[in-house]
Backbone as a ProteinNet text record, in pm:
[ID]
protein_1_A
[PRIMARY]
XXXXXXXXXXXXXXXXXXXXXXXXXXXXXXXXXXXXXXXXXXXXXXXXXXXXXXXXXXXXXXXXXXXXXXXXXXXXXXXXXXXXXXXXXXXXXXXXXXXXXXXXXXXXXXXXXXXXXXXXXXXXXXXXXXXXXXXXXXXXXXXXXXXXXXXXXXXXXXXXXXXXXXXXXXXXXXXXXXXXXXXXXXXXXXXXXXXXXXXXXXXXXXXXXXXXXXXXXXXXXXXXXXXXXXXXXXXXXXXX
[TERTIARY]
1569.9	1510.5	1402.9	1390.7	1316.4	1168.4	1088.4	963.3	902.8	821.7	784.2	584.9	548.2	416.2	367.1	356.4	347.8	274.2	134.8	10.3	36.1	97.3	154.4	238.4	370	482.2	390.3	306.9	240.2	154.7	77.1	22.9	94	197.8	294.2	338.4	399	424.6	288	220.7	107.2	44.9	29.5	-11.6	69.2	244.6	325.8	326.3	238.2	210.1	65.8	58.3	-35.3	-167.6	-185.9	-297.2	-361	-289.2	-344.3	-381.5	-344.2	-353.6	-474.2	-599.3	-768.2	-777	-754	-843.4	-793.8	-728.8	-696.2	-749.7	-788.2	-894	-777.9	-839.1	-737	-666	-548.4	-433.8	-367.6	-396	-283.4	-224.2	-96.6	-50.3	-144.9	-180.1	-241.9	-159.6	-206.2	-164.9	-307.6	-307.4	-384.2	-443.9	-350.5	-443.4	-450.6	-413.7	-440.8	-610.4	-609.6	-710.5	-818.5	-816.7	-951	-938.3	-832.1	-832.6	-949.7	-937.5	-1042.3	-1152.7	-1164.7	-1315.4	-1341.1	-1308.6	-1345.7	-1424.6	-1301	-1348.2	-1459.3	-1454	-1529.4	-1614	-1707.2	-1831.9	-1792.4	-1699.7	-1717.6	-1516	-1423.2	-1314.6	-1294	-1151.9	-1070.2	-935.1	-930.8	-832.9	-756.5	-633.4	-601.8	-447.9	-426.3	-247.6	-127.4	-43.1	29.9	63	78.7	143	34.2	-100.2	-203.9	-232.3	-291.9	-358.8	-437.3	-526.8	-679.5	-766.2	-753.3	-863.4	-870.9	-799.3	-811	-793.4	-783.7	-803.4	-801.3	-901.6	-911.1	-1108.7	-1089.2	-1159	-1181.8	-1368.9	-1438.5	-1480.1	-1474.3	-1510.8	-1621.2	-1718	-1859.5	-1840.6	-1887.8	-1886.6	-2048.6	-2134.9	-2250.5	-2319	-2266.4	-2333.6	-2252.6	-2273.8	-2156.9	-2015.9	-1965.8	-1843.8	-1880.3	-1966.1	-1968.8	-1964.9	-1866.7	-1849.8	-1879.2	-1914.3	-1949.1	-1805.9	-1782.7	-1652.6	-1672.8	-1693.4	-1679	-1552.7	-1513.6	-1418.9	-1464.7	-1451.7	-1546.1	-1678.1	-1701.3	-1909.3	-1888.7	-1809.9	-1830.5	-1824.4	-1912.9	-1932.6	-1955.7	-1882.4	-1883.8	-1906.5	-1942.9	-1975.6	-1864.8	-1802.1	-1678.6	-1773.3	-1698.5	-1776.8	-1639.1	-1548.5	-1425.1	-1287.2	-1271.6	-1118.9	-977.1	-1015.3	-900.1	-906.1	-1064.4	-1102.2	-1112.5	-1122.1	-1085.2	-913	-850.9	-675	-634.5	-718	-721.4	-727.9	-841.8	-857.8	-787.7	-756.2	-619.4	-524.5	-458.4	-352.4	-371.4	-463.9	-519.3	-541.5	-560.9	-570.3	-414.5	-316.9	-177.5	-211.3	-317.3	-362.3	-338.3	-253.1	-216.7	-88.2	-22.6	175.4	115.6	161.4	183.1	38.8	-59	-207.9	-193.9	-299.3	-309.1	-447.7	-485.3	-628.3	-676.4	-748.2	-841.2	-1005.9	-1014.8	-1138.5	-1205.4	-1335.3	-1407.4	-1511	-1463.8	-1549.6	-1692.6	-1809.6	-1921.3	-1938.8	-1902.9	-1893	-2020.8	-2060.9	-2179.1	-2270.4	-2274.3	-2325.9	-2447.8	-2462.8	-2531.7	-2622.1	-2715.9	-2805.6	-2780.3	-2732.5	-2726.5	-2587.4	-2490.2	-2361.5	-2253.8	-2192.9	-2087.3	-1973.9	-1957	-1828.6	-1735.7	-1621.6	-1513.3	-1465.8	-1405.4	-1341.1	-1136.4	-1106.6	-997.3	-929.9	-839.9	-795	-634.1	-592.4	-472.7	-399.7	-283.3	-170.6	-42.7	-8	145.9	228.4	370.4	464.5	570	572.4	682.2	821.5	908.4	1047.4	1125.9	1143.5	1261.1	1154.9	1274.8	1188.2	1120.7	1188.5	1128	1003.6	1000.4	815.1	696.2	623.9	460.9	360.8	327.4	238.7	109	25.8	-108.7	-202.5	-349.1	-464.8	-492.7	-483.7	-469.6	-587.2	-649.6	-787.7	-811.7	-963.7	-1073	-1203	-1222.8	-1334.2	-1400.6	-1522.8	-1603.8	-1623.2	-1565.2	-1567	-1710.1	-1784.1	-1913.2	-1859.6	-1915.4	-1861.8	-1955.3	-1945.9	-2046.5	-2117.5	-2242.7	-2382.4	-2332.1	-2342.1	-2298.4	-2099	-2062	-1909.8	-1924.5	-1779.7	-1786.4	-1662.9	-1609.3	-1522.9	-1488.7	-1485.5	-1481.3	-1414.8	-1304	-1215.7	-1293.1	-1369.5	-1478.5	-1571.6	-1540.2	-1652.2	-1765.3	-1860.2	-1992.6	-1987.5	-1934.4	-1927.2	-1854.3	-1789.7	-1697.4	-1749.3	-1766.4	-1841.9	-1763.3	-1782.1	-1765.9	-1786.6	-1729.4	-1720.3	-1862.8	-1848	-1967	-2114.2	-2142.8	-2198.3	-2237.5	-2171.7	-2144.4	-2213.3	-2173.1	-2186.1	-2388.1	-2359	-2540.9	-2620.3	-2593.8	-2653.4	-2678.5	-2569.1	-2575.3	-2595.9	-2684.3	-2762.2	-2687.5	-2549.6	-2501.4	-2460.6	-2537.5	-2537.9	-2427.7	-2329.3	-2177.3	-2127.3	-2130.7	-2000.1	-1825.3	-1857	-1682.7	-1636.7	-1729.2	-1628.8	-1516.1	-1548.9	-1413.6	-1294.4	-1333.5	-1217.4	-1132.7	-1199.1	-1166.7	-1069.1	-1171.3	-1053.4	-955.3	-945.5	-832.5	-702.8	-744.9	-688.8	-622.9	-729.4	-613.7	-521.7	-581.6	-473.4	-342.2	-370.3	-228.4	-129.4	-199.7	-94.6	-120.2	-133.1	-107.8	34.9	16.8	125	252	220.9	342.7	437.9	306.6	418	489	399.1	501.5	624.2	592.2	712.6	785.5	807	921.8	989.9	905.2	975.5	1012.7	964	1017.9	1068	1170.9	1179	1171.5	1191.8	1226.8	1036.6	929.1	764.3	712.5	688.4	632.9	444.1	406.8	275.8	198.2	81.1	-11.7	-155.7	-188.5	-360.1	-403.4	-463.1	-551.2	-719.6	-692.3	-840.2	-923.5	-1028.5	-1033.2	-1172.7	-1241.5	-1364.4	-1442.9	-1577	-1665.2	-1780.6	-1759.5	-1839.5	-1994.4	-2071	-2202.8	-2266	-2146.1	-2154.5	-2120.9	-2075.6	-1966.5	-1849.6	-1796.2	-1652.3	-1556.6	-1465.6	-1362.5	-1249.9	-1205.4	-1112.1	-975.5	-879.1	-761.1	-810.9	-834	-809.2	-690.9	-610.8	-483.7	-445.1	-293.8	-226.7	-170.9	-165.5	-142.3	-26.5	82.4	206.5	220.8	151.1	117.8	-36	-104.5	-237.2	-279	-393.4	-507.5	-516.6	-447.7	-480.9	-606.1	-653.8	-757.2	-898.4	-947.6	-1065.9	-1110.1	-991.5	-996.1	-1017	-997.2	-1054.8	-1165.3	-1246.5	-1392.3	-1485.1	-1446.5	-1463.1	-1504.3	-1665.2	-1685.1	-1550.6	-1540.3	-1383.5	-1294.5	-1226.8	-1089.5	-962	-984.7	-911.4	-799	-905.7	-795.1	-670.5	-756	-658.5	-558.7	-522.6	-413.9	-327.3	-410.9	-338.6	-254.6	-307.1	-246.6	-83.1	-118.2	3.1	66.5	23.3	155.5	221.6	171.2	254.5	340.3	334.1	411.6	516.5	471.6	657.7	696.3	673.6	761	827.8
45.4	162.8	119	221.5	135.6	198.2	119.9	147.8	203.2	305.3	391	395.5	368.4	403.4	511	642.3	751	834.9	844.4	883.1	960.3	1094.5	1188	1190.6	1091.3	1033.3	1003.8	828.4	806.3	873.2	955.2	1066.2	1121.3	1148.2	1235.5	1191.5	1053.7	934.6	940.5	915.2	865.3	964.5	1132.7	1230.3	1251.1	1212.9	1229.7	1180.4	1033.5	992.5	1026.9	1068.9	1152.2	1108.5	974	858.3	831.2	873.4	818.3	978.3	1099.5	1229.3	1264.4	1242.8	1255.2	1159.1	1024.4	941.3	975	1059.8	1096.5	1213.7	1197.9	1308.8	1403	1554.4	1654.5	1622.4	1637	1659.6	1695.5	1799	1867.8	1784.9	1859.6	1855.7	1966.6	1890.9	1971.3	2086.3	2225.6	2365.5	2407.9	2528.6	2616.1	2643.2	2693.1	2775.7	2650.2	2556.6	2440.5	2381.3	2371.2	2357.2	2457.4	2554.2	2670.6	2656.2	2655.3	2670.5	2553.6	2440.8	2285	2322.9	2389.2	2400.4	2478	2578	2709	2633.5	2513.6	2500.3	2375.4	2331.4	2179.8	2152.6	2120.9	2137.6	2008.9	1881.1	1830.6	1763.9	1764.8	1738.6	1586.3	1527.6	1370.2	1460	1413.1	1431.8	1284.8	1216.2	1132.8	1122	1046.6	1066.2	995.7	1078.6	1032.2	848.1	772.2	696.4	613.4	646.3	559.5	446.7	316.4	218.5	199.3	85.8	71.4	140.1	224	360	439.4	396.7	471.9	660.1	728.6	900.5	899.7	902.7	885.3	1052.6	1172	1264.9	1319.5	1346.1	1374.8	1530	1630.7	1730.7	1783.4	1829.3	1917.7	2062.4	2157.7	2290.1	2281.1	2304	2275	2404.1	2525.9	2679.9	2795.7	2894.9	3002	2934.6	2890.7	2902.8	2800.8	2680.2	2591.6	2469.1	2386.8	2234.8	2127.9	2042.6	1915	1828.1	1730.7	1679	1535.4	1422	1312.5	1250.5	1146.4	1099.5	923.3	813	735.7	757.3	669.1	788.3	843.2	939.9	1062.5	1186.2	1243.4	1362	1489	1595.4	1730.4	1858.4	1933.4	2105.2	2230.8	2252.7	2364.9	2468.2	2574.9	2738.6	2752.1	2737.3	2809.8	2718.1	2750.2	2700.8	2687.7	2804.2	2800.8	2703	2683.3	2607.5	2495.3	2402.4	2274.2	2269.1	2348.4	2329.7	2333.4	2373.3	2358.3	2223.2	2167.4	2091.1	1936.2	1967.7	1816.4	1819.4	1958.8	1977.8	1911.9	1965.7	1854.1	1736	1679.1	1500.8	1455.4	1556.5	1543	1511.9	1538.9	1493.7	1601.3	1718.9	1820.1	1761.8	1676.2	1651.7	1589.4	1601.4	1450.3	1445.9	1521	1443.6	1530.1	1457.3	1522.7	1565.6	1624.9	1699.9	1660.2	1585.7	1545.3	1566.2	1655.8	1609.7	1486.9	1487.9	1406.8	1315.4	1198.3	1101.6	1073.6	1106.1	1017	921.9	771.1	663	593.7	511.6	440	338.1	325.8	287.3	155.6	81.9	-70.6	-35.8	22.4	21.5	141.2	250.1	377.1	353.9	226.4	252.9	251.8	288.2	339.4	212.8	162.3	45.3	131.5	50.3	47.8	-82.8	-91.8	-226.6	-202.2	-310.1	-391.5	-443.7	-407.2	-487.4	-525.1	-656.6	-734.9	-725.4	-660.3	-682	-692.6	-817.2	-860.2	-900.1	-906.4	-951.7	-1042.2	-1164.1	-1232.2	-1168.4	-1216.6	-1148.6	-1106.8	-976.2	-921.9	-788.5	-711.1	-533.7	-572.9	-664.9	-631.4	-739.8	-877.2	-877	-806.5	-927.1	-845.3	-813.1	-703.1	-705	-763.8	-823.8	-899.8	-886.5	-876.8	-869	-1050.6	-1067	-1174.5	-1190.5	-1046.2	-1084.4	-951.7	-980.7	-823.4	-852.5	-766.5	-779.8	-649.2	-621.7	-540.5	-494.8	-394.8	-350.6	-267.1	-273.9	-237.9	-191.8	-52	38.4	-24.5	-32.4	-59	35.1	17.8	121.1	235.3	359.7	480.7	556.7	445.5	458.4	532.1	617	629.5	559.4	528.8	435.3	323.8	215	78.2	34.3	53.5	-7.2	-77.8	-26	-40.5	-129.6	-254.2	-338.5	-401.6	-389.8	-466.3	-653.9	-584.3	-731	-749.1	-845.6	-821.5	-935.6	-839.3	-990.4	-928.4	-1053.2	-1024.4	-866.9	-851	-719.6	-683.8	-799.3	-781.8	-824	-893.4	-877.2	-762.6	-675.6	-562.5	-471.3	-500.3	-363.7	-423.8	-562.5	-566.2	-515.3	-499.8	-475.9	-283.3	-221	-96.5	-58.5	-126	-115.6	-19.6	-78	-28.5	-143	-90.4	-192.9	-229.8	-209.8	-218.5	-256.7	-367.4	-489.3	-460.8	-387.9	-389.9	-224	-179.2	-127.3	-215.6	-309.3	-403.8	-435.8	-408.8	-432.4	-332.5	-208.8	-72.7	-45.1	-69.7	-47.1	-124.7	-294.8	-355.6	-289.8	-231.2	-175.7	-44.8	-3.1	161.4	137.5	-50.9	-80.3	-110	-215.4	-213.3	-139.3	4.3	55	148	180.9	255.7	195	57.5	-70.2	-23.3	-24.2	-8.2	136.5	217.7	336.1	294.3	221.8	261.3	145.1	39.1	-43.7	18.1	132.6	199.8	245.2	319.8	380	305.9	236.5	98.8	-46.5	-32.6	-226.2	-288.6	-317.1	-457.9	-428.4	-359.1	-390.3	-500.2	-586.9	-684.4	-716.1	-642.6	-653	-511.7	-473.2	-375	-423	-340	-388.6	-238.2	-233.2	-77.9	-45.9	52.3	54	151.8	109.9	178.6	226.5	332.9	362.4	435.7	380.8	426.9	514.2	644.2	743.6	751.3	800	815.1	820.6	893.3	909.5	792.7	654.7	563.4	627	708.6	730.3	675	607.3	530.1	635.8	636.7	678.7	587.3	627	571.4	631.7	579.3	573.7	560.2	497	478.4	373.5	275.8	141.4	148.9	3.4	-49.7	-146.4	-112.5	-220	-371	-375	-457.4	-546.6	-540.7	-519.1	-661.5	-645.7	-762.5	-833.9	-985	-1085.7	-1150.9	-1170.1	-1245.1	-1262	-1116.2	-1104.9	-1217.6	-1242.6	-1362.7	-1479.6	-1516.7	-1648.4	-1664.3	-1562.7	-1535.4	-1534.5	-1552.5	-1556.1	-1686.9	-1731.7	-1855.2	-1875	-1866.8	-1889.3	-1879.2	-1939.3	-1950.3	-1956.4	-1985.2	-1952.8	-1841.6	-1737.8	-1593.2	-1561.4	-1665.8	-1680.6	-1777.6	-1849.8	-1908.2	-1883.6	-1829.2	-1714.2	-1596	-1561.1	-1448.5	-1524.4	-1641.9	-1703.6	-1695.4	-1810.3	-1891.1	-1730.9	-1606.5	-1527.6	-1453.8	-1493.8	-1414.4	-1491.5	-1646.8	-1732.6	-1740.3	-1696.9	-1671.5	-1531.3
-1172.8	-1108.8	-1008	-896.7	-823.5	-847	-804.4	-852.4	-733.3	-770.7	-661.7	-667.3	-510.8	-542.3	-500.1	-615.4	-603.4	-730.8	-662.4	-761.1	-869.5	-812.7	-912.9	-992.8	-940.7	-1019	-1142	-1112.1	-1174.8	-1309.9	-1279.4	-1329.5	-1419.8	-1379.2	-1501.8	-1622.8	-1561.7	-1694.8	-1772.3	-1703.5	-1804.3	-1878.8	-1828.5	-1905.2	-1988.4	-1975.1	-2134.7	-2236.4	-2227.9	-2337.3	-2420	-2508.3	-2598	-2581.3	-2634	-2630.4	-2497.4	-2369	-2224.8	-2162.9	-2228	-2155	-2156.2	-2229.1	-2267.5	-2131.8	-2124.6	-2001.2	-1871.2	-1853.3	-1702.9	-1679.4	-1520.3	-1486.6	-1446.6	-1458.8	-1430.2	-1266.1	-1224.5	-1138.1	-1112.9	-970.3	-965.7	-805.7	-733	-651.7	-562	-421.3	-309.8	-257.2	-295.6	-240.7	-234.2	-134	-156.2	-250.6	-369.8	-452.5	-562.4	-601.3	-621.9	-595.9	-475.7	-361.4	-469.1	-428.3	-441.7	-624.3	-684.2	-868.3	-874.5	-813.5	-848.3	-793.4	-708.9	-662.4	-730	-794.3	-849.9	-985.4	-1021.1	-1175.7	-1169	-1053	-1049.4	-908.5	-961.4	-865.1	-765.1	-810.7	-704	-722.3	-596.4	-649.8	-561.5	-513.1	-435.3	-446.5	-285.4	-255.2	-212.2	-258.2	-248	-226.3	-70.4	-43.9	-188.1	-191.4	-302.5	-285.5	-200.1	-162.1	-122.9	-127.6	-47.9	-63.9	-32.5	-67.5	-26	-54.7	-31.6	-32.6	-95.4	-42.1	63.5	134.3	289.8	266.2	332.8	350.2	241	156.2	26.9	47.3	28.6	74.5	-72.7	-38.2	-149.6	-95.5	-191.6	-164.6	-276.8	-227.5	-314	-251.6	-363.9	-355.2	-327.2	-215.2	-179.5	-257.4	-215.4	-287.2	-255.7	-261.1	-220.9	-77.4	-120	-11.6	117.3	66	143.1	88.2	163	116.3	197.5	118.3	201.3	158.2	322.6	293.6	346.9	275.1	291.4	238.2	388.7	397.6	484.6	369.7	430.9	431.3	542.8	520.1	641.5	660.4	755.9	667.6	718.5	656	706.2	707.8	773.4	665.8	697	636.8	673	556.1	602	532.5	587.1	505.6	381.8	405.7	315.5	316.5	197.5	192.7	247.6	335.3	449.1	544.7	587.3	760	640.3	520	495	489.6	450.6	477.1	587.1	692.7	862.7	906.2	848.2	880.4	866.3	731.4	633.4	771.2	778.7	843.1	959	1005.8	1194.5	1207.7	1050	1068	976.5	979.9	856	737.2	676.1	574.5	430.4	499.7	406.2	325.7	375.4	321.3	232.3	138.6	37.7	-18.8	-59.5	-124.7	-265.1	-336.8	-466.3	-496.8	-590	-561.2	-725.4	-713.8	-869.2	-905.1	-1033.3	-1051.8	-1036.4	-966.1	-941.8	-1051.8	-1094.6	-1202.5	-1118	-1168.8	-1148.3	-1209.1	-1112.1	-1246.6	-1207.1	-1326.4	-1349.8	-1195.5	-1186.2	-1052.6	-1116	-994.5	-969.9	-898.5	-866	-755.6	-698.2	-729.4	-713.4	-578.9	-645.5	-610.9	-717	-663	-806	-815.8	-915.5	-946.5	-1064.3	-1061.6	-1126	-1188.7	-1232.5	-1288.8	-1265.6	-1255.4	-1196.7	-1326.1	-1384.9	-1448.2	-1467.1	-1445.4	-1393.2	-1551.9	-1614.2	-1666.9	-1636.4	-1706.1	-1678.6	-1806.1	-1758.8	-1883	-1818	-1872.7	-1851.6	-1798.4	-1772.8	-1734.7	-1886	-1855.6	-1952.4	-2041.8	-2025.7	-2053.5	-2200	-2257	-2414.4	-2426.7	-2330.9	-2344.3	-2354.6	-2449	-2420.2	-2319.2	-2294.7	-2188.7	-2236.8	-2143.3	-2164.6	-2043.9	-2116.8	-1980.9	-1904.5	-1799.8	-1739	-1678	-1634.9	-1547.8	-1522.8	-1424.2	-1434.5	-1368.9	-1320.5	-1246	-1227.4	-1191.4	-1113	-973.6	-884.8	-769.7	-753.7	-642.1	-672.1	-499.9	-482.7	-372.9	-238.7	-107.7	-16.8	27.8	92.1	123.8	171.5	115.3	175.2	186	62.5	66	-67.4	-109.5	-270.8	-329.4	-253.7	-291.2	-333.6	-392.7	-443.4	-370.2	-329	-199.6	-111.2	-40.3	59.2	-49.4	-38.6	-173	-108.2	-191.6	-136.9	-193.2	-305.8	-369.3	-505.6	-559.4	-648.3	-761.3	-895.6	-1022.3	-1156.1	-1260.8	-1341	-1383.6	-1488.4	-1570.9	-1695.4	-1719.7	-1841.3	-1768.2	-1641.2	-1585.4	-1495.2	-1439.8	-1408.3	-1534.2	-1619.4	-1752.9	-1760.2	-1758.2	-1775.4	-1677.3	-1540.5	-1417.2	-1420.5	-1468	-1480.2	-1600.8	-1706.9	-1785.2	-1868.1	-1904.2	-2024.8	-2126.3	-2216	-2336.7	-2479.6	-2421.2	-2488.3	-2415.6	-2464.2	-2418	-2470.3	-2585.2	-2626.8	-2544.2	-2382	-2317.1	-2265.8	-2235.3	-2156.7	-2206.3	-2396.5	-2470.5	-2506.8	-2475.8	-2494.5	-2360.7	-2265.3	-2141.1	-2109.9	-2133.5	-2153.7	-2279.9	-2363.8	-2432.4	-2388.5	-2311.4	-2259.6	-2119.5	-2073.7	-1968.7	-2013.4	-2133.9	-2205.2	-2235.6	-2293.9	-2310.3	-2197.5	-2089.2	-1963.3	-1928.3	-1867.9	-1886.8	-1922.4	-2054.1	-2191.6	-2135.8	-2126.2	-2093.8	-1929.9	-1857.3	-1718.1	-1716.9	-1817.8	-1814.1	-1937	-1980.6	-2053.1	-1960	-1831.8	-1721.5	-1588.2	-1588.7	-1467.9	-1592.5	-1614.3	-1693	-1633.7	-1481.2	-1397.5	-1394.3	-1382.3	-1355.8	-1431.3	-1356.4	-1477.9	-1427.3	-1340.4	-1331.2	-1249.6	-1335.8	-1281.1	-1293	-1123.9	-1148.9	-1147.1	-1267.7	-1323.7	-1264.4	-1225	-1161.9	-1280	-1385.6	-1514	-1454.9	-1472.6	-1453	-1558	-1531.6	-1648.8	-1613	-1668.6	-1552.5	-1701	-1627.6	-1634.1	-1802.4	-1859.1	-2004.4	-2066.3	-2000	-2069.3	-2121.9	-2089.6	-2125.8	-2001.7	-2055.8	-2016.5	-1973.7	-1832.9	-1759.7	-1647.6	-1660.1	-1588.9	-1448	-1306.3	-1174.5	-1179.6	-1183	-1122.2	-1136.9	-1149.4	-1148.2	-1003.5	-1005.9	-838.8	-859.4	-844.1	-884.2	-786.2	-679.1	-637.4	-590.1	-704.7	-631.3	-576.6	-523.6	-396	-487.9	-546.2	-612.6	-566.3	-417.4	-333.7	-404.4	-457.8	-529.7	-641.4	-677.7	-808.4	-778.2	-650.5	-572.4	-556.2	-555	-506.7	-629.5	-785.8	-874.6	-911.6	-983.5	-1000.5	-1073.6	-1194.9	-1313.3	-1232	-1212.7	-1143.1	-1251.2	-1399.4	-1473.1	-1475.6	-1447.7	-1442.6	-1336.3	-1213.4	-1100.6	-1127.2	-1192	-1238.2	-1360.6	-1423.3	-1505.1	-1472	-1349.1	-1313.7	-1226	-1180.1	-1091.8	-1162.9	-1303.4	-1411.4	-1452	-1443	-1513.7	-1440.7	-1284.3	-1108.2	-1177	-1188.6	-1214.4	-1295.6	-1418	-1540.3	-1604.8
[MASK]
++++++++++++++++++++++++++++++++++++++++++++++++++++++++++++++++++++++++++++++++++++++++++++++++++++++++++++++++++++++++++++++++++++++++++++++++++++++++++++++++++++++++++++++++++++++++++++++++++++++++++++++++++++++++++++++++++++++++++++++++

């Protein structure tokens, strides 16, 4: 089957399995009333193309006060009055086809920027291997971005967890754990997948949330890593 990179696809698998439907932030498909139901219920929503990478048109929306939003996209930022003139507006940059509309995570932040963590699972060749965590890191967003894509700088994980002054270390084992089996379910539904990089985030409360899997993700970051261990870990498991 061929493997498709497609957020909502995505999304669906993973909300059918029981155990992964709590760590995913609510999602719907971008409509109108879609559109206005998330603002209605959520003070701040992401709009994100089904198919996207890197972060790019990757659009944050705040309900500012009666019927006005602030809309950052990148660090540009504009003021709509209503929900119609922001569906005006997707449409004028094509940004209406194809996006999905998610509650918005406030995740833990480094310096009053927000990071995520990265984490690399793979399985040898053949559907009935084990999947395993290979590597992981910390994405720490750049000055005035909300995005991690846009990185300032990329470190360890448990270094990361010390810097944003959360004092549980066995989140990393928790979220390697809900990468695994994120994994598990999408290689029930793809067998030939033998590698995902999970973008896991830890919003303000420390509760652990799924961003999204990347069936091909940016190995490069792991070079930049004093340990280089993980980066050869992650090879020996491309060729087997």
């Amino acid at each position: 089957m061929l493997i498709k990179r497609d957020k909502w696809l995505q999304y669906r698998i993973l909300r059918n399995a029981s155990s992964l439907a709590g760590r995913l932030p609510e999602t719907q498909l971008l409509k109108k009333d879609t559109l206005t139901k998330m603002l209605l219920q959520y003070q701040s929503i992401v709009l994100k193309p089904r198919n996207g990478s890197y972060g790019r048109d990757i659009i944050f929306i705040k309900r500012n006060g009666v019927k006005t939003y602030r809309i950052q996209n990148e660090n540009n930022v504009v003021i709509m009055r209503d929900t119609d003139k922001v569906l005006q507006w997707l449409h004028k940059g094509n940004k209406s086809h194809g996006y999905i509309v998610q509650k918005r995570l406030y995740l833990a932040q480094i310096g009053h920027k927000p990071f995520d963590i990265r984490i690399i699972v793979q399985r040898k060749e053949g559907s009935s291997a084990t999947w395993n965590v290979t590597g992981s890191y910390a994405k720490v967003a750049a000055q005035g971005y909300l995005v991690t894509n846009v990185t300032s700088r990329t470190i360890p994980v448990l270094e990361a967890l010390k810097l944003a002054r959360i004092e549980d270390p066995s989140l990393l084992v928790k979220a390697e754990h809900i990468a695994l089996s994120s994994a598990k379910r999408l290689g029930e539904h793809y067998p030939t997948l033998r590698q995902v990089g999970f973008d896991i985030g830890i919003d303000r409360k420390h509760r652990i949330w799924i961003i999204e899997g990347n069936y091909k993700p940016d190995l490069r970051p792991f070079r930049l890593l004093k340990d280089s261990s993980m980066h050869r870990k992650i090879l020996w498991y491309k060729k087997h």
